[in-house]
GROMACS .gro file of C-alpha atoms in nm:
model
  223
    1UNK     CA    1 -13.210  12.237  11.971
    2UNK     CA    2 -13.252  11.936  11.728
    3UNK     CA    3 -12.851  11.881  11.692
    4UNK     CA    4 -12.826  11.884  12.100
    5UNK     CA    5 -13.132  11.651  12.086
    6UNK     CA    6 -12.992  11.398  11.820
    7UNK     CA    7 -12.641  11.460  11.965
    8UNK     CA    8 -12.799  11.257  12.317
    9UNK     CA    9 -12.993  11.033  12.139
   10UNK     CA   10 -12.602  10.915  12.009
   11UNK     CA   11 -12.445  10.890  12.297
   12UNK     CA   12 -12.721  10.731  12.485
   13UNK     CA   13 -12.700  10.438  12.751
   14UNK     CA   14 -12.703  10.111  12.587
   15UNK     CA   15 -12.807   9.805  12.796
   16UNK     CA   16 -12.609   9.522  12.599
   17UNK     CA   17 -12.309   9.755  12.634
   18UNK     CA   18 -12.320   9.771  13.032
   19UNK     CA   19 -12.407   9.382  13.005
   20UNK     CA   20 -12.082   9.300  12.760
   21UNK     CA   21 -11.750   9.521  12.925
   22UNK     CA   22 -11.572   9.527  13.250
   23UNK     CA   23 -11.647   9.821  13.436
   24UNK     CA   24 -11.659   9.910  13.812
   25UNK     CA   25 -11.845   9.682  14.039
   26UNK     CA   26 -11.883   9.404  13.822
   27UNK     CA   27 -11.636   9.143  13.620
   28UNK     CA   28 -11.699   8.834  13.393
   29UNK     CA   29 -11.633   8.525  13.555
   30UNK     CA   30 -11.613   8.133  13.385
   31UNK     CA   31 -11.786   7.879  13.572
   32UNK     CA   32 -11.761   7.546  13.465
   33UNK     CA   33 -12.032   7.244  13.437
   34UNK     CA   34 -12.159   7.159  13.783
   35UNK     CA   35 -11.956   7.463  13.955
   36UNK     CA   36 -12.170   7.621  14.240
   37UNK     CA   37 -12.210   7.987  14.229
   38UNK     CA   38 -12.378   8.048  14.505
   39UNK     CA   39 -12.518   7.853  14.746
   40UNK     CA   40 -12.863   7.894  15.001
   41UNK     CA   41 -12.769   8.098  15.299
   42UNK     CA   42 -12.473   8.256  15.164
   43UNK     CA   43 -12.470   8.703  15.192
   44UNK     CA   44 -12.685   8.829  14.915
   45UNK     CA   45 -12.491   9.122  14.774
   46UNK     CA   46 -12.475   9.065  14.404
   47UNK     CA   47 -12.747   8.999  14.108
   48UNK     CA   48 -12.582   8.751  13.823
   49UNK     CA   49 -12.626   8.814  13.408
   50UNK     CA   50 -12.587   8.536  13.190
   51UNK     CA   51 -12.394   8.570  12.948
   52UNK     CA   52 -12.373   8.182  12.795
   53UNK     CA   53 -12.466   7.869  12.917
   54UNK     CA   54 -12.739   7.765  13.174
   55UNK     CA   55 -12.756   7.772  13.533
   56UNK     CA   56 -13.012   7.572  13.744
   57UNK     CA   57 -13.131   7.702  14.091
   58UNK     CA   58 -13.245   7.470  14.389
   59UNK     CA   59 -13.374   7.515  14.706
   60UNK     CA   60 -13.311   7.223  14.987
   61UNK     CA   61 -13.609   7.182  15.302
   62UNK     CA   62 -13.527   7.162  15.638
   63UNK     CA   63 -13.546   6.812  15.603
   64UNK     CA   64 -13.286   6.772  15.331
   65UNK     CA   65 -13.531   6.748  15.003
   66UNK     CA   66 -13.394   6.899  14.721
   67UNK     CA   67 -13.603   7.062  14.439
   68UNK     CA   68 -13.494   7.251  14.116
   69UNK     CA   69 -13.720   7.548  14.095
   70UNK     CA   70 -13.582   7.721  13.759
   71UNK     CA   71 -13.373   7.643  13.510
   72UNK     CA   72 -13.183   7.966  13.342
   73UNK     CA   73 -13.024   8.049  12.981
   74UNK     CA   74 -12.859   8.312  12.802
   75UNK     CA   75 -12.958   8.663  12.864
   76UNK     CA   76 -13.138   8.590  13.249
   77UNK     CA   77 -13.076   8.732  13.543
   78UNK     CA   78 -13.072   8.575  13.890
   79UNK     CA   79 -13.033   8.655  14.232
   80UNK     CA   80 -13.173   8.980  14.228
   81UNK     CA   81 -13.335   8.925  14.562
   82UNK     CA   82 -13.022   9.129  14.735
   83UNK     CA   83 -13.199   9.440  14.570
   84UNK     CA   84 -13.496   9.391  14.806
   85UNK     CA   85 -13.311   9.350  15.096
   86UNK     CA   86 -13.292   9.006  15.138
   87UNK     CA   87 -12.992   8.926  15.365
   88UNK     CA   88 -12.934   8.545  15.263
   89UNK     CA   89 -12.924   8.326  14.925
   90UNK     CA   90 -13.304   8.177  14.948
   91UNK     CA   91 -13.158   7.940  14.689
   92UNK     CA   92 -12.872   7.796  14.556
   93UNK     CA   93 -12.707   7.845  14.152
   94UNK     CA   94 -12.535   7.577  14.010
   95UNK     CA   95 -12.403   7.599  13.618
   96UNK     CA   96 -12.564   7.300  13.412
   97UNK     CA   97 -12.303   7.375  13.113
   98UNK     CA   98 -11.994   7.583  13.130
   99UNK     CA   99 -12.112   7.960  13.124
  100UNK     CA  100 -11.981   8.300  13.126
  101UNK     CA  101 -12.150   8.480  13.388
  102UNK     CA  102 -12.126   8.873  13.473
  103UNK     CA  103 -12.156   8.951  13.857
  104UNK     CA  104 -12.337   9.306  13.928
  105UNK     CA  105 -12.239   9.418  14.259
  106UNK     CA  106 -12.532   9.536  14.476
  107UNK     CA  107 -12.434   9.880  14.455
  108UNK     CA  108 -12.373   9.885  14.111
  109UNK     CA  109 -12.679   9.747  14.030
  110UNK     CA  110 -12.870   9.992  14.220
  111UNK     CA  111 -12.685  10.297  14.068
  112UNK     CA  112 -12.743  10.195  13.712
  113UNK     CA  113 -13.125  10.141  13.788
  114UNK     CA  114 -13.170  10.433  13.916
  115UNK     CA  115 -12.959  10.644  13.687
  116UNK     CA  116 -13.044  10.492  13.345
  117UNK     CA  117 -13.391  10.462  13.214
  118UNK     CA  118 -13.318  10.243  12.906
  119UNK     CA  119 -13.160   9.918  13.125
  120UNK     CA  120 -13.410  10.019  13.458
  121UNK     CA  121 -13.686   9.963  13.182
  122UNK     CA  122 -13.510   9.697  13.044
  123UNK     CA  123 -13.504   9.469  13.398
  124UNK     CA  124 -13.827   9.558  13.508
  125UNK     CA  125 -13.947   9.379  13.164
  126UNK     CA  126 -13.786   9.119  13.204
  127UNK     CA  127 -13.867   9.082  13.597
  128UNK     CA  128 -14.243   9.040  13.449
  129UNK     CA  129 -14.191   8.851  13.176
  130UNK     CA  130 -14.085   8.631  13.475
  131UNK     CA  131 -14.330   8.635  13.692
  132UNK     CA  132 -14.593   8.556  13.401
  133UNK     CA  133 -14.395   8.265  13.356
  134UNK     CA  134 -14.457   8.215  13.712
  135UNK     CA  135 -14.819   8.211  13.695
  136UNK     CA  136 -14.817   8.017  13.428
  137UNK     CA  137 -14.623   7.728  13.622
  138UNK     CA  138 -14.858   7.751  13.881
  139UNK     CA  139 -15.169   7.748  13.660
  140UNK     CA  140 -14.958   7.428  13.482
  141UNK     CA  141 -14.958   7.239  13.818
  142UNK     CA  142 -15.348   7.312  13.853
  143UNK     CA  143 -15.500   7.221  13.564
  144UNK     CA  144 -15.264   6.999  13.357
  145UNK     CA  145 -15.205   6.636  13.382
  146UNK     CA  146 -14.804   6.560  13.422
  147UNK     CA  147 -14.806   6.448  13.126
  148UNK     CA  148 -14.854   6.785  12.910
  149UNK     CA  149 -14.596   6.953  13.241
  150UNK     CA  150 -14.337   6.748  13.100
  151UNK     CA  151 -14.379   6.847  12.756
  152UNK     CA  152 -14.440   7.201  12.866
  153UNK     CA  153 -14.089   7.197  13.043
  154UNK     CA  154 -13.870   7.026  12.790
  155UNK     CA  155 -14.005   7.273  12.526
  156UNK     CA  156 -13.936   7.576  12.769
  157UNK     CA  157 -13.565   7.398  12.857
  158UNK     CA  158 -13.547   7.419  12.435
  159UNK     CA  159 -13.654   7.769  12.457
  160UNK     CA  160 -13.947   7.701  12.190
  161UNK     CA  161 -14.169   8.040  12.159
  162UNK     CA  162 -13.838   8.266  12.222
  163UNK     CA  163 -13.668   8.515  11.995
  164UNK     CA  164 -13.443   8.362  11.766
  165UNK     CA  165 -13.396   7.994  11.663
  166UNK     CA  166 -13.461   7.729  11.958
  167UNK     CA  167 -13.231   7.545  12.101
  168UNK     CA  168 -13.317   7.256  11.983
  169UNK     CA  169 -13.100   6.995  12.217
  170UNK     CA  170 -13.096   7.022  12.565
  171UNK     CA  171 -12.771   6.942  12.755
  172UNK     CA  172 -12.804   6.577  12.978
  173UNK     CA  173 -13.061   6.649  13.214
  174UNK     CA  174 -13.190   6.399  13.463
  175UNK     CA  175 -13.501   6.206  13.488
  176UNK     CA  176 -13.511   6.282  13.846
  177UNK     CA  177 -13.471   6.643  13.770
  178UNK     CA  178 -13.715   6.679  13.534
  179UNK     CA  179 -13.979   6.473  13.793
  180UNK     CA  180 -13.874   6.759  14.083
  181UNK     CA  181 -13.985   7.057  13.837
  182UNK     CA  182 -14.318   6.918  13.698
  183UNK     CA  183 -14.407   6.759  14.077
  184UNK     CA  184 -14.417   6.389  13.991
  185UNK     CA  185 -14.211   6.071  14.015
  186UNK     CA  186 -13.928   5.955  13.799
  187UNK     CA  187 -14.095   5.629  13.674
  188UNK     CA  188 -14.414   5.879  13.527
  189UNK     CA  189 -14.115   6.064  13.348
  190UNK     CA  190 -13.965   5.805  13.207
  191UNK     CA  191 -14.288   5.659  13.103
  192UNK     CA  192 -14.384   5.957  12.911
  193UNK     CA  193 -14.004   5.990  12.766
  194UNK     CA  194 -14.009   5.666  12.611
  195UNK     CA  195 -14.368   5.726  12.438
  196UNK     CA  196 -14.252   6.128  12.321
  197UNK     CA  197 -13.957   5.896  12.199
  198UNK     CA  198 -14.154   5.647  11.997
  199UNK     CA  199 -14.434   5.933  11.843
  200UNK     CA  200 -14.055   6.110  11.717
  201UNK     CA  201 -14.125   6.416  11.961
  202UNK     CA  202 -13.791   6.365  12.129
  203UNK     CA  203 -13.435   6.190  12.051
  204UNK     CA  204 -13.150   6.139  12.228
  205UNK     CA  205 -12.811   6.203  12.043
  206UNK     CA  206 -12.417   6.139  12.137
  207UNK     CA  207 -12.396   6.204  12.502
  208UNK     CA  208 -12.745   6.178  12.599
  209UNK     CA  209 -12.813   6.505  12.531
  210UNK     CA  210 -13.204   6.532  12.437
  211UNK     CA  211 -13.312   6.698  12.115
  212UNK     CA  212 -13.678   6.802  12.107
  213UNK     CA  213 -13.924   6.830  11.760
  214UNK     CA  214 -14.130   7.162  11.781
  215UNK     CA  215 -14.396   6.837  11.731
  216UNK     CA  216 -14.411   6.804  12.131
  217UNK     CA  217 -14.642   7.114  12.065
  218UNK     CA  218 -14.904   6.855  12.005
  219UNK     CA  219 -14.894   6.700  12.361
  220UNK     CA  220 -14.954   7.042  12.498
  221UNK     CA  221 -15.204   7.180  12.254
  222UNK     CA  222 -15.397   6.864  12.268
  223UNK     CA  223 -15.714   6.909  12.506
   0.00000   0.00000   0.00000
């Protein structure tokens, strides 16, 4: 029994595998900077893997206001509302850099979950490590001045506090932008950019791309 037994444990399903090849019901696509991927109202019937890069999603009101609701990086999923059902794109995914994204047909997706523990155990993880991150937004926009939001989100855009080494700079991202995510006004963001600036928490370098000190972690752990 113990050679059958190790003999599985060989052979068995690996997640970054099914996330790295070309199979059936899903293919590697390049998207380049600013290329739309999907847009709201379009037929849900795919969840995207990134694979490099980062990809912003946006929702638009009914009265044309635009807001940026997430901003994605290597190794996130999105659009895995189809799996629930949902007919229509509630937002729209637009890459921020150029990326390499895989596109998991509904079908697919649903087959794989259901037939392989190791990746079903794998997305569910990640699907709550998500909506923690959620909560914690939420609880951000409570209790926290806009201030300590913006340093919050330009440490989370340099992935500070995730496996591995951060990423320190942070392609061009707009003031604007940045005012939309941590609900205030352009003018407080670029008030509080210029003093990060001055105290050495942030710099800009060639491009305007934004490096950030793991010394922002003072704005946010300072009560």
């Amino acid at each position: 029994m113990t050679p059958v037994v190790a003999g599985k444990k060989l052979s068995k399903f690996d997640p970054k595998t099914f996330l790295s090849t070309l199979n059936g019901g899903r293919k590697i696509e390049a998207v380049l900077k600013k290329q739309t991927i999907f847009t709201q109202g379009d037929s849900s019937d795919a969840v995207f893997y990134i694979k490099e890069g980062k990809v912003k999603l946006t929702v638009v009101s009914q009265i044309g206001k635009e807001a940026t609701i997430g901003i994605l990086n290597k190794g996130d999923f999105f659009g895995e509302g189809c799996l629930t059902g949902q007919p229509f794109r509630l937002s729209s995914a637009t890459a921020m850099t150029d990326c390499s994204v895989m596109k998991i047909d509904k079908k697919s997706m649903v087959e794989v979950l259901h037939r392989e523990h190791s990746f079903s155990d794998m997305f569910v993880a990640y699907l709550l490590n998500r909506n923690i991150r959620y909560e914690e937004d939420l609880v951000d926009q409570l209790f926290n001045s806009s201030e300590k939001r913006l340093a919050r989100i330009l440490l989370l855009l340099a992935r500070f506090g995730k496996d591995g080494k951060p990423e320190t700079v942070i392609p061009k991202i707009s003031q604007e932008m940045l005012a939309e995510m941590i609900g205030t006004t352009r003018s407080r963001v670029s008030f509080f950019m210029n003093r990060f600036r001055k105290l050495g928490f942030i710099d800009y370098s060639a491009g305007d791309d934004l490096q950030v000190h793991s010394s922002l972690l003072n704005i946010v752990l300072h009560d």
